[in-house]
Coordinates of N, CA and C in Angstrom, one line a residue:
M1 N -11.3 -10.5 28.9 CA -10.6 -10.6 30.0 C -9.8 -10.7 28.8
R2 N -8.2 -8.5 28.5 CA -7.6 -9.1 27.0 C -5.9 -9.7 27.5
V3 N -5.9 -10.6 27.0 CA -4.8 -11.4 27.4 C -3.2 -11.6 25.9
K4 N -2.3 -11.5 27.3 CA -1.0 -10.0 25.4 C -0.3 -10.8 25.9
I5 N 0.3 -12.3 25.1 CA 1.5 -12.9 25.4 C 3.3 -13.1 25.2
C6 N 3.4 -12.0 25.2 CA 4.7 -11.5 25.0 C 5.9 -12.5 23.9
G7 N 7.1 -11.1 23.5 CA 8.0 -12.2 22.9 C 8.2 -13.1 22.1
I8 N 7.1 -12.9 21.4 CA 7.0 -14.6 20.7 C 8.1 -14.0 19.8
T9 N 8.3 -15.4 18.8 CA 9.5 -15.4 18.6 C 9.6 -16.1 17.4
K10 N 9.1 -18.2 17.9 CA 8.5 -19.2 17.0 C 7.1 -18.8 16.0
P11 N 6.6 -18.7 14.5 CA 5.5 -19.0 13.8 C 4.4 -20.7 14.4
E12 N 4.9 -21.6 14.8 CA 4.7 -22.1 15.7 C 3.8 -22.2 17.0
Q13 N 5.2 -21.5 18.1 CA 4.5 -20.8 19.0 C 4.0 -20.0 18.9
G14 N 3.7 -18.7 18.3 CA 2.1 -17.8 17.9 C 1.1 -18.6 17.8
Q15 N 1.1 -19.3 16.2 CA -0.4 -19.7 15.9 C -1.0 -20.8 17.4
A16 N -0.2 -21.7 17.8 CA -0.3 -22.7 18.8 C -1.6 -21.5 20.3
I17 N -0.4 -20.1 20.5 CA -0.6 -19.3 21.7 C -1.4 -18.9 21.4
A18 N -2.5 -18.5 20.1 CA -3.8 -17.7 19.8 C -4.9 -18.8 19.8
Q19 N -4.9 -20.1 19.6 CA -5.1 -20.7 19.2 C -5.9 -21.3 20.7
L20 N -4.8 -21.2 21.5 CA -5.0 -21.5 22.9 C -6.7 -20.8 24.1
G21 N -5.6 -19.5 23.1 CA -8.1 -18.5 23.7 C -6.4 -16.9 24.3
A22 N -5.4 -16.3 23.4 CA -4.7 -15.3 23.1 C -5.5 -14.6 22.7
T23 N -5.9 -13.1 23.1 CA -6.1 -12.1 22.4 C -4.7 -11.2 21.8
A24 N -3.7 -11.2 21.4 CA -2.3 -10.9 21.7 C -1.5 -11.1 21.3
L25 N -0.7 -10.9 20.0 CA 0.4 -11.5 20.9 C 2.0 -10.9 20.7
G26 N 2.6 -10.4 21.1 CA 3.7 -9.9 21.2 C 5.1 -9.2 21.4
F27 N 5.4 -9.1 20.6 CA 6.6 -9.0 18.9 C 8.1 -8.0 20.3
I28 N 9.6 -8.4 20.2 CA 9.9 -6.9 20.8 C 10.3 -6.6 20.1
C29 N 11.1 -5.3 19.3 CA 11.3 -4.5 18.9 C 12.3 -3.8 19.3
V30 N 13.1 -4.1 20.2 CA 14.6 -3.8 20.9 C 15.5 -4.8 20.2
P31 N 16.5 -4.4 19.2 CA 17.8 -5.0 19.4 C 18.3 -5.3 20.6
A32 N 18.7 -4.6 21.4 CA 19.2 -5.0 22.6 C 17.8 -6.8 23.2
S33 N 16.7 -6.9 23.2 CA 16.7 -7.2 23.8 C 16.6 -9.6 23.5
P34 N 17.0 -10.1 24.3 CA 17.2 -11.8 23.9 C 15.4 -12.1 23.2
R35 N 15.4 -10.9 23.2 CA 13.8 -12.1 22.6 C 13.0 -10.3 21.0
Y36 N 14.1 -10.0 20.8 CA 14.1 -9.8 19.9 C 14.4 -9.8 18.3
V37 N 13.2 -9.4 17.8 CA 12.3 -10.0 16.8 C 12.1 -9.2 15.3
T38 N 12.8 -10.0 14.0 CA 12.8 -8.0 13.2 C 11.7 -8.4 12.3
S39 N 10.4 -7.3 12.0 CA 9.3 -7.8 11.8 C 9.6 -8.8 10.1
G40 N 10.5 -8.9 9.6 CA 10.6 -10.8 8.6 C 10.1 -11.5 9.7
Q41 N 10.5 -11.5 10.9 CA 9.9 -12.3 11.7 C 8.7 -12.0 11.5
I42 N 8.7 -11.5 12.2 CA 7.3 -10.8 12.4 C 6.2 -11.3 11.6
R43 N 6.7 -11.0 10.5 CA 5.6 -11.1 9.8 C 5.4 -13.1 8.9
A44 N 6.8 -13.7 9.6 CA 6.3 -15.0 9.8 C 5.2 -15.4 10.2
V45 N 5.5 -14.5 11.3 CA 4.3 -15.3 13.1 C 2.9 -15.2 11.5
R46 N 3.1 -13.9 11.3 CA 1.2 -13.8 11.2 C 0.5 -14.2 9.8
E47 N 2.0 -15.4 9.3 CA 1.2 -15.9 7.9 C 0.7 -17.0 8.1
Q48 N 1.1 -17.0 9.5 CA 0.4 -18.7 10.8 C -0.5 -18.7 10.6
L49 N -0.7 -17.1 11.0 CA -1.9 -16.9 11.9 C -3.3 -17.5 11.7
V50 N -4.1 -18.4 12.8 CA -5.3 -19.1 11.0 C -6.7 -18.1 12.1
V51 N -6.1 -17.5 12.8 CA -7.5 -16.8 13.7 C -7.3 -14.8 13.9
P52 N -7.7 -14.3 14.3 CA -8.7 -13.0 14.0 C -7.3 -12.6 15.7
I53 N -6.0 -11.8 15.9 CA -5.6 -12.0 17.2 C -4.7 -10.0 16.4
D54 N -4.6 -8.7 17.4 CA -4.1 -8.2 17.8 C -2.2 -8.7 17.8
C55 N -1.7 -8.0 17.3 CA -0.1 -7.4 17.4 C -0.1 -7.0 17.3
I56 N 1.1 -6.5 18.4 CA 1.6 -5.8 19.1 C 3.8 -6.0 19.3
G57 N 3.7 -4.7 18.3 CA 5.2 -4.6 18.4 C 5.3 -3.8 19.5
V58 N 6.7 -3.6 20.4 CA 7.5 -3.1 21.5 C 8.5 -2.7 21.2
F59 N 8.7 -1.3 21.5 CA 9.9 -0.2 21.1 C 9.9 0.4 22.1
A60 N 11.8 0.1 22.7 CA 12.0 1.4 23.9 C 12.3 3.2 22.6
D61 N 11.5 3.9 22.9 CA 12.8 5.3 22.4 C 13.3 4.9 21.4
A62 N 12.1 4.1 20.2 CA 13.0 4.7 19.0 C 12.2 5.4 17.9
A63 N 13.0 5.8 16.9 CA 12.4 7.6 16.3 C 10.9 6.7 15.6
C64 N 9.8 7.8 15.4 CA 8.7 8.0 14.8 C 9.1 7.4 13.6
E65 N 9.7 7.5 12.7 CA 10.2 7.3 11.6 C 10.3 5.3 11.3
E66 N 10.6 4.8 12.4 CA 11.6 3.7 12.5 C 9.9 3.0 13.3
I67 N 9.9 2.7 13.1 CA 8.2 2.6 14.2 C 7.0 2.3 13.3
C68 N 6.7 3.2 12.2 CA 5.9 4.0 11.2 C 6.9 2.3 10.1
Q69 N 8.5 2.3 9.9 CA 8.6 1.5 9.6 C 7.7 -0.2 8.9
I70 N 8.6 -0.6 10.4 CA 8.1 -1.6 11.3 C 6.5 -2.1 11.3
V71 N 6.0 -1.0 11.5 CA 4.4 -1.3 11.4 C 4.8 -2.1 11.0
T72 N 4.1 -1.2 9.3 CA 3.9 -1.4 7.6 C 4.2 -2.2 7.7
H73 N 5.7 -2.9 7.6 CA 5.9 -4.0 7.2 C 5.6 -5.9 7.9
A74 N 5.6 -5.6 9.2 CA 4.9 -6.2 9.9 C 4.4 -6.8 9.9
G75 N 2.6 -5.7 9.6 CA 1.1 -5.7 9.7 C 1.4 -5.8 10.8
L76 N 1.6 -4.8 12.3 CA 1.1 -4.5 13.2 C -0.2 -3.8 13.1
S77 N -0.5 -3.9 14.3 CA -1.9 -3.5 14.7 C -1.8 -2.7 15.7
A78 N -1.1 -2.6 16.3 CA -0.7 -2.0 17.5 C 0.4 -1.9 17.9
V79 N 1.1 -0.9 18.5 CA 2.6 0.3 19.2 C 2.9 0.0 20.4
Q80 N 3.1 -0.7 21.6 CA 3.6 -0.1 22.7 C 5.0 -0.1 23.1
L81 N 4.4 1.5 23.5 CA 5.6 1.8 24.0 C 6.4 1.9 25.5
H82 N 7.3 1.6 25.5 CA 8.0 0.6 26.8 C 9.5 1.3 27.2
G83 N 9.8 2.7 26.5 CA 10.8 3.1 27.4 C 10.7 5.0 28.6
T84 N 11.4 5.7 27.2 CA 11.0 7.4 28.2 C 10.5 7.7 27.2
E85 N 9.0 7.8 26.7 CA 8.8 8.4 25.3 C 8.1 9.3 26.4
S86 N 7.8 10.9 25.8 CA 7.6 11.4 26.6 C 6.2 11.2 25.5
L87 N 5.2 12.8 26.6 CA 3.3 12.6 26.4 C 3.9 13.2 24.6
E88 N 4.8 13.9 24.2 CA 4.5 14.7 22.8 C 4.6 13.4 22.0
F89 N 5.7 12.4 21.9 CA 6.0 11.8 20.5 C 5.2 11.2 21.0
C90 N 4.5 10.1 21.6 CA 3.3 9.6 21.7 C 2.0 10.4 20.7
E91 N 2.1 11.8 21.4 CA 1.0 12.1 19.8 C 1.3 12.5 18.9
K92 N 2.9 12.7 18.9 CA 3.7 12.2 17.2 C 3.2 11.1 16.8
L93 N 3.1 10.2 17.7 CA 3.1 9.1 17.1 C 1.5 8.3 16.6
R94 N 0.8 9.4 17.7 CA -1.0 9.1 17.8 C -0.3 9.5 15.2
Y95 N -0.9 10.9 15.6 CA -0.7 11.3 14.9 C -0.4 10.8 13.2
A96 N 0.9 10.2 13.4 CA 1.6 9.5 12.2 C 0.7 7.9 12.0
L97 N 0.3 7.5 13.0 CA -0.9 6.4 13.1 C -1.7 6.1 13.8
P98 N -2.5 7.1 12.3 CA -4.1 7.3 13.7 C -5.3 6.0 13.1
E99 N -4.9 5.3 12.7 CA -5.1 3.7 13.0 C -4.9 3.4 14.3
I100 N -3.3 2.7 14.0 CA -2.8 2.2 15.0 C -2.6 2.4 16.5
E101 N -3.5 0.8 17.5 CA -3.5 1.7 18.8 C -2.1 1.8 19.7
I102 N -1.8 3.0 20.8 CA -0.8 3.1 21.3 C -0.9 2.6 22.6
L103 N 0.3 1.7 23.0 CA -0.2 1.3 24.5 C 1.3 1.2 25.1
K104 N 1.3 2.7 26.1 CA 2.4 3.0 26.7 C 2.4 2.0 28.2
A105 N 3.3 1.4 28.2 CA 4.1 0.9 30.1 C 5.3 1.9 30.5
V106 N 4.5 1.9 31.1 CA 5.0 2.2 32.2 C 5.6 1.5 34.1
R107 N 6.8 1.5 33.8 CA 8.1 0.6 34.5 C 7.6 1.6 36.0
V108 N 6.8 0.8 37.9 CA 6.3 0.5 37.9 C 7.6 0.8 39.6
K109 N 8.6 1.9 39.9 CA 9.2 1.6 41.1 C 9.5 2.2 42.6
T110 N 7.8 3.0 42.0 CA 7.5 3.8 43.7 C 5.7 4.6 42.7
P111 N 5.1 3.8 44.3 CA 3.6 4.3 44.2 C 3.5 6.0 42.7
D112 N 4.4 7.3 43.1 CA 4.8 8.2 42.4 C 4.7 8.0 40.6
C113 N 4.5 6.4 40.3 CA 5.2 6.2 38.7 C 3.5 6.1 38.6
L114 N 2.1 5.7 39.4 CA 1.0 5.9 39.1 C 0.4 7.2 38.7
D115 N 1.3 8.0 39.1 CA 0.7 9.1 38.5 C 0.4 10.1 37.2
R116 N 2.4 9.1 37.3 CA 3.5 9.9 36.0 C 2.2 9.2 34.4
A117 N 1.9 7.4 35.0 CA 1.0 7.1 34.6 C 0.0 7.6 34.0
V118 N -1.2 8.2 34.5 CA -2.0 8.2 34.3 C -2.2 9.4 33.1
T119 N -0.5 10.8 33.2 CA -0.5 11.9 32.6 C -0.2 11.7 31.2
Y120 N -0.7 10.3 30.6 CA -0.9 9.7 29.3 C -2.1 9.2 28.8
I121 N -2.8 9.7 29.3 CA -4.1 8.7 29.1 C -4.5 9.6 27.4
N122 N -4.4 10.9 27.9 CA -5.0 11.2 26.1 C -4.2 11.5 25.4
C123 N -3.3 10.7 25.2 CA -2.3 10.4 23.9 C -2.0 8.8 23.6
V124 N -2.8 8.4 24.5 CA -2.1 6.9 24.6 C -3.0 6.5 24.5
D125 N -4.0 5.2 23.9 CA -5.4 4.3 23.7 C -5.6 3.2 25.1
T126 N -4.2 2.7 25.5 CA -3.6 1.6 26.8 C -3.0 1.4 27.9
L127 N -3.1 2.0 29.0 CA -1.7 1.8 29.6 C -1.4 0.0 30.3
L128 N -0.2 0.5 30.2 CA 0.5 -1.2 30.8 C 1.2 -0.8 32.1
L129 N 0.8 -0.9 33.3 CA 2.5 -1.9 33.7 C 2.6 -2.9 35.0
D130 N 4.3 -3.1 34.7 CA 5.4 -3.3 34.2 C 6.0 -3.0 35.5
A131 N 7.2 -4.4 36.6 CA 7.9 -4.4 37.1 C 9.1 -2.9 37.2
Y132 N 9.5 -2.6 38.1 CA 11.1 -1.9 37.6 C 11.8 -2.9 38.0
H133 N 12.6 -2.9 36.6 CA 14.4 -3.2 37.1 C 15.2 -2.5 36.0
P134 N 16.5 -2.2 37.3 CA 17.5 -1.4 37.0 C 17.9 -0.9 35.5
Q135 N 18.2 -2.7 34.7 CA 18.8 -2.3 34.2 C 17.6 -3.4 32.4
L136 N 16.7 -3.7 33.0 CA 15.9 -5.1 32.1 C 15.0 -3.9 31.8
L137 N 13.4 -3.6 30.4 CA 13.4 -3.2 30.3 C 11.7 -3.6 30.8
G138 N 11.9 -5.0 30.7 CA 10.4 -5.9 30.9 C 10.9 -7.1 30.5
G139 N 9.9 -8.4 31.2 CA 10.3 -10.4 30.6 C 11.4 -10.5 31.9
T140 N 10.6 -9.9 33.1 CA 12.3 -10.0 34.3 C 12.1 -10.5 34.8
G141 N 11.0 -11.2 34.9 CA 10.2 -12.4 36.6 C 9.9 -11.5 37.5
K142 N 10.1 -10.4 37.8 CA 9.5 -9.4 38.8 C 8.2 -9.0 38.7
T143 N 7.5 -9.0 39.8 CA 6.2 -9.2 40.3 C 6.6 -7.7 40.9
L144 N 5.2 -7.8 41.0 CA 4.7 -5.0 40.7 C 4.5 -5.5 42.4
D145 N 4.1 -4.9 43.2 CA 3.1 -4.7 44.7 C 1.9 -3.9 44.0
W146 N 1.2 -5.2 43.8 CA -0.2 -5.0 44.0 C -1.2 -4.6 44.6
E147 N -0.8 -4.5 46.0 CA -1.2 -3.4 47.0 C -1.0 -1.8 46.3
T148 N -0.4 -1.6 45.3 CA -0.1 -0.5 45.7 C -1.1 0.2 44.3
L149 N -1.3 -0.7 43.6 CA -2.9 -0.4 42.6 C -3.8 -1.3 42.6
R150 N -4.3 -1.1 43.7 CA -5.9 -1.2 44.5 C -6.0 0.3 44.2
E151 N -6.0 0.8 44.2 CA -7.0 1.8 43.5 C -6.7 2.5 42.8
F152 N -5.9 1.6 41.6 CA -5.7 3.1 40.3 C -7.2 2.6 39.6
R153 N -7.4 4.2 38.5 CA -8.6 3.8 38.0 C -8.6 4.3 37.1
P154 N -7.7 4.5 36.2 CA -8.1 5.5 35.3 C -9.5 5.0 33.5
N155 N -9.7 6.0 33.6 CA -9.9 6.3 32.2 C -10.2 5.4 30.8
I156 N -9.4 4.5 31.7 CA -8.7 3.8 29.7 C -8.5 2.6 29.8
P157 N -8.4 1.8 29.6 CA -7.9 0.1 29.7 C -6.3 0.2 29.7
W158 N -5.8 -1.0 31.6 CA -4.8 -0.7 31.3 C -4.4 -2.8 32.2
L159 N -3.2 -2.8 31.3 CA -2.5 -3.3 31.8 C -2.0 -4.4 32.8
L160 N -1.8 -5.5 33.2 CA -1.9 -5.8 34.2 C 0.0 -6.5 33.8
A161 N 1.5 -5.6 34.2 CA 2.2 -7.4 33.7 C 3.1 -6.9 35.1
G162 N 4.4 -8.0 34.8 CA 5.4 -7.6 35.7 C 4.9 -8.6 36.7
G163 N 6.0 -10.7 35.9 CA 6.2 -11.5 37.1 C 5.0 -12.3 36.9
L164 N 4.1 -12.4 36.4 CA 2.5 -12.8 36.2 C 2.9 -13.9 36.1
T165 N 2.9 -15.2 36.3 CA 2.6 -16.6 36.0 C 1.7 -17.0 36.4
P166 N 0.9 -19.2 35.5 CA 0.1 -19.7 36.2 C -0.7 -19.1 36.9
D167 N 0.6 -19.8 38.2 CA 1.0 -20.1 39.7 C 0.0 -18.8 39.8
N168 N 0.4 -17.4 39.5 CA -0.1 -16.0 40.6 C -1.6 -15.8 40.2
I169 N -1.7 -16.5 38.8 CA -1.8 -15.0 38.4 C -3.6 -15.0 39.0
L170 N -4.3 -15.8 39.7 CA -5.5 -15.5 40.4 C -5.7 -14.5 41.2
D171 N -4.0 -14.5 42.5 CA -4.1 -14.0 43.7 C -4.5 -12.6 42.6
A172 N -3.2 -12.0 41.4 CA -2.8 -10.8 41.3 C -4.7 -10.5 41.2
L173 N -5.5 -11.0 40.0 CA -6.6 -10.9 39.7 C -7.8 -10.6 41.3
S174 N -7.2 -12.1 41.3 CA -8.6 -11.3 43.2 C -8.5 -10.6 43.5
E175 N -7.0 -9.2 43.3 CA -7.2 -8.3 43.8 C -7.3 -7.5 43.3
L176 N -6.9 -7.0 41.9 CA -6.5 -6.4 41.1 C -8.0 -5.6 40.1
Q177 N -7.9 -5.0 38.9 CA -9.4 -4.9 37.7 C -8.5 -4.5 36.6
P178 N -7.6 -5.4 36.5 CA -6.9 -5.1 34.7 C -8.1 -5.2 34.2
S179 N -8.0 -4.5 33.0 CA -8.9 -4.8 31.4 C -7.5 -5.6 31.1
G180 N -6.6 -6.4 31.0 CA -5.6 -7.9 30.8 C -5.0 -8.3 31.2
I181 N -4.1 -8.9 31.3 CA -3.0 -9.4 31.8 C -1.9 -9.4 30.5
D182 N -1.0 -9.2 31.0 CA 0.7 -9.5 29.4 C 1.6 -10.3 30.5
L183 N 1.7 -10.9 29.6 CA 2.9 -12.9 30.1 C 4.2 -12.9 29.3
S184 N 4.9 -12.7 30.2 CA 6.1 -13.4 29.2 C 7.2 -14.5 29.6
S185 N 8.0 -14.1 30.7 CA 9.1 -15.1 31.2 C 8.5 -15.5 32.4
G186 N 7.3 -15.9 32.8 CA 6.1 -16.2 32.9 C 5.4 -17.8 32.6
V187 N 5.6 -17.2 30.8 CA 5.4 -19.1 30.0 C 6.4 -19.5 29.1
E188 N 7.9 -19.3 29.9 CA 9.2 -19.3 29.0 C 9.7 -20.4 29.1
R189 N 10.8 -21.4 28.9 CA 11.1 -22.2 28.8 C 13.1 -21.9 29.3
S190 N 12.4 -20.3 27.8 CA 14.0 -19.8 28.7 C 13.3 -18.7 27.2
P191 N 13.9 -17.2 27.2 CA 13.9 -16.4 26.6 C 13.5 -16.1 25.1
G192 N 12.2 -16.0 24.7 CA 11.3 -16.0 23.7 C 10.8 -18.2 23.3
D193 N 11.0 -18.3 24.4 CA 11.3 -20.2 23.5 C 9.8 -20.7 24.6
K194 N 8.2 -19.8 24.2 CA 7.1 -20.4 25.6 C 6.9 -21.9 25.4
D195 N 6.5 -21.9 26.3 CA 5.5 -23.4 27.2 C 5.0 -23.3 27.4
L196 N 4.4 -23.9 26.0 CA 3.3 -24.4 25.9 C 2.1 -25.3 26.7
D197 N 3.0 -26.0 27.5 CA 2.4 -26.1 28.6 C 1.9 -25.3 29.7
K198 N 3.0 -24.6 30.1 CA 2.4 -22.8 30.9 C 1.2 -22.5 30.3
V199 N 1.6 -22.3 29.0 CA 0.4 -21.5 29.1 C -1.4 -21.7 28.9
T200 N -1.1 -23.4 28.8 CA -2.5 -24.0 28.6 C -3.0 -23.8 30.0
L201 N -1.9 -24.5 31.2 CA -2.0 -23.6 32.3 C -3.1 -22.3 32.6
L202 N -1.9 -21.8 32.6 CA -2.4 -20.3 32.9 C -3.9 -20.2 31.5
F203 N -4.5 -21.0 31.1 CA -5.9 -20.9 30.4 C -6.5 -21.0 31.3
E204 N -5.8 -22.5 31.1 CA -6.8 -23.5 32.8 C -7.9 -22.3 33.8
R205 N -6.7 -22.2 34.0 CA -6.7 -20.7 35.6 C -6.8 -20.1 35.4
L206 N -7.6 -18.8 34.5 CA -9.2 -19.1 33.7 C -10.0 -18.7 33.3
R207 N -10.0 -19.8 32.5 CA -11.2 -20.3 32.9 C -12.2 -20.4 34.0
S208 N -11.6 -21.1 35.4 CA -11.8 -21.2 36.3 C -12.7 -20.1 37.0
L209 N -12.3 -18.5 36.1 CA -12.8 -17.4 37.1 C -14.2 -17.1 36.2
S210 N -14.4 -18.0 35.6 CA -15.7 -17.1 35.3 C -16.7 -17.9 35.7

């Protein structure tokens, strides 16, 4: 299972989380976010990594040119679109970054949002379902209504996000079969400062499934 820990800001924490078993690190490239990092900060984290891992930049309604510049300078392997990006924008970005994985996040407010998520399957590689919050794009600590996701079966990989913690991850995975999971606030002391004890506990819980 893919395990993405998002909102990385500190090189030593990124390295430790990669060694604990994460398969992807997420970096928030949205200036308004308390977890915001520059492309230079992302490079500083990447330079300390000693195990191969996906490095995903999270953007929200950024210009295609800006995303491409940050991908190149930071050395990102994937882009997560967390705003209101259109199908046309996703196709444009796919053309500009043919070797880069593109994830589209959809904040699920109502079951109709799942229908909207499926419309992206032909122009992105991976979907991510997050909890809806009227002011915040992500890292809210709010969980999704897992009941509404039981029949969600897109024909591309999808990640479950939204309020996941070491304490509820087994419940979530007993109800759903996502391709992966994405945690941020659920393994933090404060925004951008990861709690490595919580990350360790998360992977202990996940190993109990195998």
